[in-house]
Amino acid sequence: MHPIGVFDSGYGGLTVLREIVARMPQYDYLYLGDNARAPYGTRSFETVYKYTLQCVEWLLQQQCPLIILACNTASAKALRSIQQMDLQRLNPTARVLGVIRPTSETIGAYTRTGNIGILATRGTVQSNSYALEINKFFPQLHIAQEACPMWVPIIENGEHEGAGADFFVRKNVAQLMAQNPKIDTVLLACTHYPLLEQKIKAALPQGVQVVSQGGIVANSLQDYLHRHPEIETQITRQGNRLFYTTDSVADFNSHAAAFYGAGVSANHVDL
Ligand code: DGL
C-alpha cells in the first residue's frame, strides 16, 4: 500500500481528511494523530519541528509518497525545514505539503472589504506565516490575527460544546474584531476550530463570514494531483483508511467521529 499520509498533532486534521476523502474516495489514506504530545500550538519552534519530523519519518516508513501536514502549527513551524533540509535525505521522491499556502492563495477571494481576521494557535500567529503568505498573493489585504491558546485544549478534552468554550470563544472573537472592526471574513486557521464554528459564528457580528480550511485544502490537493502525475500514479487506490494515534486508541476512537464525521477504528504507534 502507498497511501496519502495525513498528519496532525491530534484530531484536527480529521476535519481536513474528511473533505479530502469526500472529493477523492478512490485513494488509500493513512492518518497519524500525535495525540500523546498535543497540543503543538503552545510549543517552541524546535519542539514542533522535532515532533513533526518524527511523524513524517514514520509516515515515509509506511510508504506514503505524499504527506499532508493537516496542522497549521506544523505547517508554520516545521514544513519548510523538512522540505529543504530533511526530505532529500529521507526520500527525495516523496512530497510533503502544508495547509497554509493553499489557504493563503484562496482566502482573498472571500472578502469584499479587504479585511481578514485569522484565528489560530499562538504558534501559528507568532510565526506570522499567514500574514506573509497572504500578502504574497493579495498585497492589498489587511490581516488581523488573534491567538486562541485555550481552544485546542478545550476541543481535545471534548469540552467544545460546554459553557467554558462559550467564554473563551467570545473573548478571542471580541479581541479579533477590536483589532479591526471592518473584518468581513474570519479564517479558522487551525484544523481543530471547525468544531467551534457555531459558537464562533454566534460570537461574530452579523454578516461576517467564517471560512474553514478543509474544502480549500482538498480542492488544492485535487489540483496538485492533476498537475503531478509522477506523484499521483504512485498512490494506491483500494479505498483503505487507516488511523494511527500516539496515545490511547479508545480515546481516539471515541473522539474522532466529531471531527471525521464517521466512526474510526484506530491503531497505536509509539514514536
Ligand atoms: N490542528 C492544529 C493546527 O491546525 C492544532 C495545533 C495544536 O496542536 O495546538 O494548528
Tab-separated table of C-alpha atoms and ligand atoms in Angstrom:
chain	number	residue	atom	x	y	z
A	1	MET	CA	0.000	0.000	0.000
A	2	HIS	CA	1.195	3.542	-0.842
A	3	PRO	CA	-1.361	5.791	0.868
A	4	ILE	CA	-1.599	9.556	1.143
A	5	GLY	CA	-0.334	10.377	4.641
A	6	VAL	CA	-2.286	12.961	6.627
A	7	PHE	CA	-0.780	14.284	9.844
A	8	ASP	CA	-1.951	16.445	12.726
A	9	SER	CA	-0.938	16.990	16.344
A	10	GLY	CA	-4.234	15.361	17.329
A	11	TYR	CA	-7.745	15.155	15.964
A	12	GLY	CA	-7.921	18.414	13.994
A	13	GLY	CA	-6.511	17.019	10.762
A	14	LEU	CA	-9.531	14.731	10.577
A	15	THR	CA	-11.611	17.789	9.558
A	16	VAL	CA	-9.294	18.102	6.552
A	17	LEU	CA	-9.111	14.372	5.813
A	18	ARG	CA	-12.920	14.266	5.802
A	19	GLU	CA	-13.084	16.794	2.939
A	20	ILE	CA	-10.212	15.173	1.040
A	21	VAL	CA	-11.850	11.732	1.232
A	22	ALA	CA	-15.216	13.177	0.159
A	23	ARG	CA	-13.644	14.541	-3.040
A	24	MET	CA	-11.151	11.718	-3.714
A	25	PRO	CA	-12.514	8.479	-2.205
A	26	GLN	CA	-10.533	6.316	-4.611
A	27	TYR	CA	-7.161	6.665	-2.858
A	28	ASP	CA	-5.756	4.934	0.226
A	29	TYR	CA	-5.225	7.196	3.253
A	30	LEU	CA	-3.163	6.847	6.412
A	31	TYR	CA	-3.884	9.331	9.231
A	32	LEU	CA	-1.478	9.935	12.112
A	33	GLY	CA	-2.520	11.969	15.170
A	34	ASP	CA	0.264	12.747	17.650
A	35	ASN	CA	-2.277	12.941	20.481
A	36	ALA	CA	0.267	11.962	23.135
A	37	ARG	CA	2.148	15.224	22.537
A	38	ALA	CA	-0.731	17.557	21.546
A	39	PRO	CA	-1.235	20.451	21.640
A	40	TYR	CA	1.611	21.715	19.481
A	41	GLY	CA	0.319	25.300	19.357
A	42	THR	CA	1.986	26.416	22.576
A	43	ARG	CA	5.329	24.668	21.941
A	44	SER	CA	8.632	26.111	20.678
A	45	PHE	CA	9.786	26.058	17.071
A	46	GLU	CA	12.417	23.392	17.920
A	47	THR	CA	9.909	21.109	19.631
A	48	VAL	CA	7.263	21.349	16.891
A	49	TYR	CA	9.946	20.696	14.268
A	50	LYS	CA	11.318	17.665	16.173
A	51	TYR	CA	7.881	16.096	16.744
A	52	THR	CA	6.663	16.775	13.208
A	53	LEU	CA	9.849	15.353	11.683
A	54	GLN	CA	9.439	12.136	13.700
A	55	CYS	CA	5.862	11.802	12.439
A	56	VAL	CA	6.889	12.487	8.825
A	57	GLU	CA	9.688	9.893	9.101
A	58	TRP	CA	7.187	7.315	10.330
A	59	LEU	CA	4.721	8.117	7.519
A	60	LEU	CA	7.541	7.764	4.980
A	61	GLN	CA	8.409	4.362	6.500
A	62	GLN	CA	4.762	3.402	5.885
A	63	GLN	CA	5.384	4.077	2.161
A	64	CYS	CA	3.435	7.324	1.791
A	65	PRO	CA	4.530	9.013	-1.463
A	66	LEU	CA	2.732	12.201	-0.379
A	67	ILE	CA	2.176	13.618	3.111
A	68	ILE	CA	-0.158	16.471	4.037
A	69	LEU	CA	0.632	18.349	7.245
A	70	ALA	CA	-3.038	18.998	8.112
A	71	CYS	CA	-1.910	21.136	11.030
A	72	ASN	CA	-1.267	24.864	10.709
A	73	THR	CA	1.190	24.914	13.586
A	74	ALA	CA	3.335	22.189	11.998
A	75	SER	CA	2.961	23.833	8.569
A	76	ALA	CA	4.130	27.153	10.056
A	77	LYS	CA	6.998	25.851	12.158
A	78	ALA	CA	8.289	22.656	10.537
A	79	LEU	CA	7.257	22.346	6.875
A	80	ARG	CA	9.933	24.490	5.298
A	81	SER	CA	12.783	22.862	7.255
A	82	ILE	CA	11.514	19.390	6.399
A	83	GLN	CA	11.155	20.264	2.702
A	84	GLN	CA	14.541	21.970	2.475
A	85	MET	CA	16.714	20.012	4.916
A	86	ASP	CA	15.280	16.547	5.537
A	87	LEU	CA	13.313	15.218	2.586
A	88	GLN	CA	16.292	14.924	0.263
A	89	ARG	CA	17.969	12.622	2.811
A	90	LEU	CA	14.833	10.703	3.860
A	91	ASN	CA	13.141	10.154	0.497
A	92	PRO	CA	13.896	12.530	-2.375
A	93	THR	CA	10.926	11.420	-4.468
A	94	ALA	CA	8.298	11.856	-1.729
A	95	ARG	CA	6.484	15.162	-1.173
A	96	VAL	CA	5.334	16.913	1.999
A	97	LEU	CA	2.742	19.687	1.667
A	98	GLY	CA	1.158	22.005	4.236
A	99	VAL	CA	-2.124	23.852	4.644
A	100	ILE	CA	-1.025	27.493	4.886
A	101	ARG	CA	-0.107	28.078	1.264
A	102	PRO	CA	-3.296	26.685	-0.333
A	103	THR	CA	-5.387	28.623	2.172
A	104	SER	CA	-3.460	31.850	1.569
A	105	GLU	CA	-3.800	31.501	-2.219
A	106	THR	CA	-7.584	31.395	-1.945
A	107	ILE	CA	-8.652	33.487	1.019
A	108	GLY	CA	-8.557	36.809	-0.857
A	109	ALA	CA	-11.484	35.674	-2.995
A	110	TYR	CA	-13.801	35.593	0.041
A	111	THR	CA	-13.555	39.181	1.291
A	112	ARG	CA	-15.427	42.211	-0.039
A	113	THR	CA	-13.952	44.806	2.322
A	114	GLY	CA	-10.358	43.537	2.017
A	115	ASN	CA	-10.163	42.942	5.787
A	116	ILE	CA	-9.470	39.426	7.018
A	117	GLY	CA	-9.291	38.068	10.545
A	118	ILE	CA	-7.208	34.986	11.361
A	119	LEU	CA	-7.969	32.803	14.372
A	120	ALA	CA	-5.131	30.371	15.119
A	121	THR	CA	-2.869	28.859	17.746
A	122	ARG	CA	-0.224	31.020	19.395
A	123	GLY	CA	2.492	29.210	17.406
A	124	THR	CA	0.831	29.949	14.068
A	125	VAL	CA	0.205	33.609	14.959
A	126	GLN	CA	3.747	34.145	16.284
A	127	SER	CA	5.251	32.649	13.117
A	128	ASN	CA	3.416	35.371	11.124
A	129	SER	CA	3.205	32.816	8.287
A	130	TYR	CA	-0.336	33.767	7.270
A	131	ALA	CA	0.349	37.492	7.009
A	132	LEU	CA	3.486	36.790	4.949
A	133	GLU	CA	1.883	34.203	2.644
A	134	ILE	CA	-1.413	36.070	2.100
A	135	ASN	CA	0.447	39.266	1.289
A	136	LYS	CA	2.366	37.468	-1.473
A	137	PHE	CA	-0.914	36.699	-3.246
A	138	PHE	CA	-3.077	39.635	-2.081
A	139	PRO	CA	-0.804	42.525	-1.088
A	140	GLN	CA	-3.744	44.925	-0.638
A	141	LEU	CA	-5.465	42.911	2.115
A	142	HIS	CA	-5.439	43.936	5.779
A	143	ILE	CA	-4.773	40.985	8.071
A	144	ALA	CA	-5.541	40.873	11.803
A	145	GLN	CA	-4.529	37.800	13.804
A	146	GLU	CA	-5.694	36.542	17.179
A	147	ALA	CA	-4.105	33.657	19.092
A	148	CYS	CA	-6.607	31.402	20.869
A	149	PRO	CA	-4.413	29.234	23.132
A	150	MET	CA	-7.326	27.727	25.085
A	151	TRP	CA	-9.324	26.458	22.134
A	152	VAL	CA	-7.340	23.327	21.174
A	153	PRO	CA	-7.121	22.049	24.789
A	154	ILE	CA	-10.881	22.630	25.185
A	155	ILE	CA	-11.589	20.706	21.965
A	156	GLU	CA	-9.076	17.896	22.622
A	157	ASN	CA	-10.752	17.386	26.010
A	158	GLY	CA	-14.236	17.170	24.489
A	159	GLU	CA	-15.449	20.420	26.124
A	160	HIS	CA	-16.233	22.290	22.879
A	161	GLU	CA	-19.980	22.199	23.452
A	162	GLY	CA	-19.776	23.442	27.034
A	163	ALA	CA	-20.082	26.865	28.663
A	164	GLY	CA	-16.300	27.143	29.100
A	165	ALA	CA	-15.947	27.084	25.334
A	166	ASP	CA	-18.507	29.932	25.008
A	167	PHE	CA	-16.466	32.086	27.369
A	168	PHE	CA	-13.159	31.684	25.513
A	169	VAL	CA	-14.714	31.907	22.040
A	170	ARG	CA	-16.468	35.188	22.889
A	171	LYS	CA	-13.296	36.579	24.452
A	172	ASN	CA	-10.985	35.833	21.481
A	173	VAL	CA	-13.534	36.761	18.814
A	174	ALA	CA	-14.139	40.135	20.537
A	175	GLN	CA	-10.370	40.740	20.705
A	176	LEU	CA	-10.026	39.945	16.987
A	177	MET	CA	-12.853	42.289	15.965
A	178	ALA	CA	-11.462	45.034	18.233
A	179	GLN	CA	-8.247	44.943	16.170
A	180	ASN	CA	-10.183	45.817	13.017
A	181	PRO	CA	-13.990	46.261	13.019
A	182	LYS	CA	-14.001	46.224	9.180
A	183	ILE	CA	-13.222	42.479	9.087
A	184	ASP	CA	-15.840	40.691	6.952
A	185	THR	CA	-14.106	37.278	6.674
A	186	VAL	CA	-12.712	35.177	9.503
A	187	LEU	CA	-10.422	32.269	8.672
A	188	LEU	CA	-10.303	29.299	11.041
A	189	ALA	CA	-6.545	28.778	10.681
A	190	CYS	CA	-6.400	25.751	12.945
A	191	THR	CA	-7.826	22.448	11.836
A	192	HIS	CA	-9.454	21.879	15.232
A	193	TYR	CA	-11.578	25.025	15.090
A	194	PRO	CA	-14.415	23.786	12.805
A	195	LEU	CA	-15.771	22.092	15.942
A	196	LEU	CA	-16.345	25.566	17.399
A	197	GLU	CA	-17.800	27.012	14.193
A	198	GLN	CA	-21.347	27.539	15.503
A	199	LYS	CA	-20.105	29.295	18.629
A	200	ILE	CA	-17.687	31.427	16.581
A	201	LYS	CA	-20.488	32.483	14.200
A	202	ALA	CA	-22.719	33.336	17.150
A	203	ALA	CA	-19.993	35.498	18.692
A	204	LEU	CA	-19.266	37.444	15.478
A	205	PRO	CA	-21.229	40.494	14.279
A	206	GLN	CA	-23.881	39.679	11.667
A	207	GLY	CA	-22.608	39.495	8.112
A	208	VAL	CA	-19.081	38.329	8.983
A	209	GLN	CA	-18.427	35.032	7.230
A	210	VAL	CA	-16.411	32.149	8.646
A	211	VAL	CA	-14.119	30.120	6.378
A	212	SER	CA	-12.808	26.634	7.278
A	213	GLN	CA	-9.811	25.085	5.555
A	214	GLY	CA	-10.939	21.533	4.827
A	215	GLY	CA	-12.607	22.247	1.481
A	216	ILE	CA	-9.881	24.654	0.390
A	217	VAL	CA	-7.104	22.152	1.137
A	218	ALA	CA	-8.999	19.305	-0.552
A	219	ASN	CA	-9.548	21.349	-3.737
A	220	SER	CA	-5.923	22.368	-3.788
A	221	LEU	CA	-4.773	18.757	-3.340
A	222	GLN	CA	-7.001	17.617	-6.189
A	223	ASP	CA	-5.455	20.270	-8.405
A	224	TYR	CA	-1.938	19.312	-7.242
A	225	LEU	CA	-2.509	15.656	-8.145
A	226	HIS	CA	-3.728	16.652	-11.614
A	227	ARG	CA	-0.558	18.658	-12.128
A	228	HIS	CA	1.779	15.989	-10.684
A	229	PRO	CA	1.071	12.630	-12.317
A	230	GLU	CA	4.510	11.405	-11.169
A	231	ILE	CA	3.164	11.549	-7.576
A	232	GLU	CA	-0.461	10.678	-8.321
A	233	THR	CA	0.372	7.408	-10.076
A	234	GLN	CA	2.341	6.189	-7.024
A	235	ILE	CA	-0.706	6.413	-4.713
A	236	THR	CA	-2.589	3.131	-4.331
A	237	ARG	CA	-6.340	3.057	-4.878
A	238	GLN	CA	-8.155	0.489	-2.797
A	239	GLY	CA	-10.198	2.904	-0.709
A	240	ASN	CA	-8.337	1.988	2.522
A	241	ARG	CA	-8.475	4.371	5.510
A	242	LEU	CA	-6.019	3.634	8.316
A	243	PHE	CA	-5.857	5.667	11.534
A	244	TYR	CA	-2.947	5.767	13.983
A	245	THR	CA	-2.567	7.656	17.238
A	246	THR	CA	0.430	8.014	19.534
A	247	ASP	CA	-1.937	7.926	22.545
A	248	SER	CA	-4.914	5.844	23.668
A	249	VAL	CA	-6.789	4.058	20.883
A	250	ALA	CA	-10.004	4.011	22.939
A	251	ASP	CA	-9.878	7.814	23.400
A	252	PHE	CA	-9.108	8.341	19.719
A	253	ASN	CA	-12.000	6.165	18.598
A	254	SER	CA	-14.461	7.905	20.903
A	255	HIS	CA	-13.441	11.469	19.886
A	256	ALA	CA	-12.668	11.012	16.196
A	257	ALA	CA	-16.218	10.896	14.830
A	258	ALA	CA	-16.891	14.508	15.894
A	259	PHE	CA	-14.058	15.586	13.580
A	260	TYR	CA	-14.236	12.989	10.815
A	261	GLY	CA	-17.997	12.621	10.598
A	262	ALA	CA	-17.816	8.822	10.832
A	263	GLY	CA	-16.567	6.267	13.338
A	264	VAL	CA	-12.970	5.045	13.082
A	265	SER	CA	-11.002	2.109	14.406
A	266	ALA	CA	-7.506	3.328	15.206
A	267	ASN	CA	-4.182	1.625	15.931
A	268	HIS	CA	-1.490	2.709	18.361
A	269	VAL	CA	2.062	3.681	17.438
A	270	ASP	CA	4.956	4.713	19.730
A	271	LEU	CA	7.230	7.348	18.242
B	1	DGL	N1	-4.814	21.406	14.373
B	1	DGL	C1	-3.588	22.076	14.758
B	1	DGL	C2	-3.429	23.327	13.886
B	1	DGL	O1	-4.026	23.379	12.829
B	1	DGL	C3	-3.632	22.263	16.231
B	1	DGL	C4	-2.387	22.662	16.814
B	1	DGL	C5	-2.180	22.256	18.228
B	1	DGL	O2	-1.938	21.076	18.465
B	1	DGL	O3	-2.169	23.145	19.079
B	1	DGL	O4	-2.691	24.240	14.215
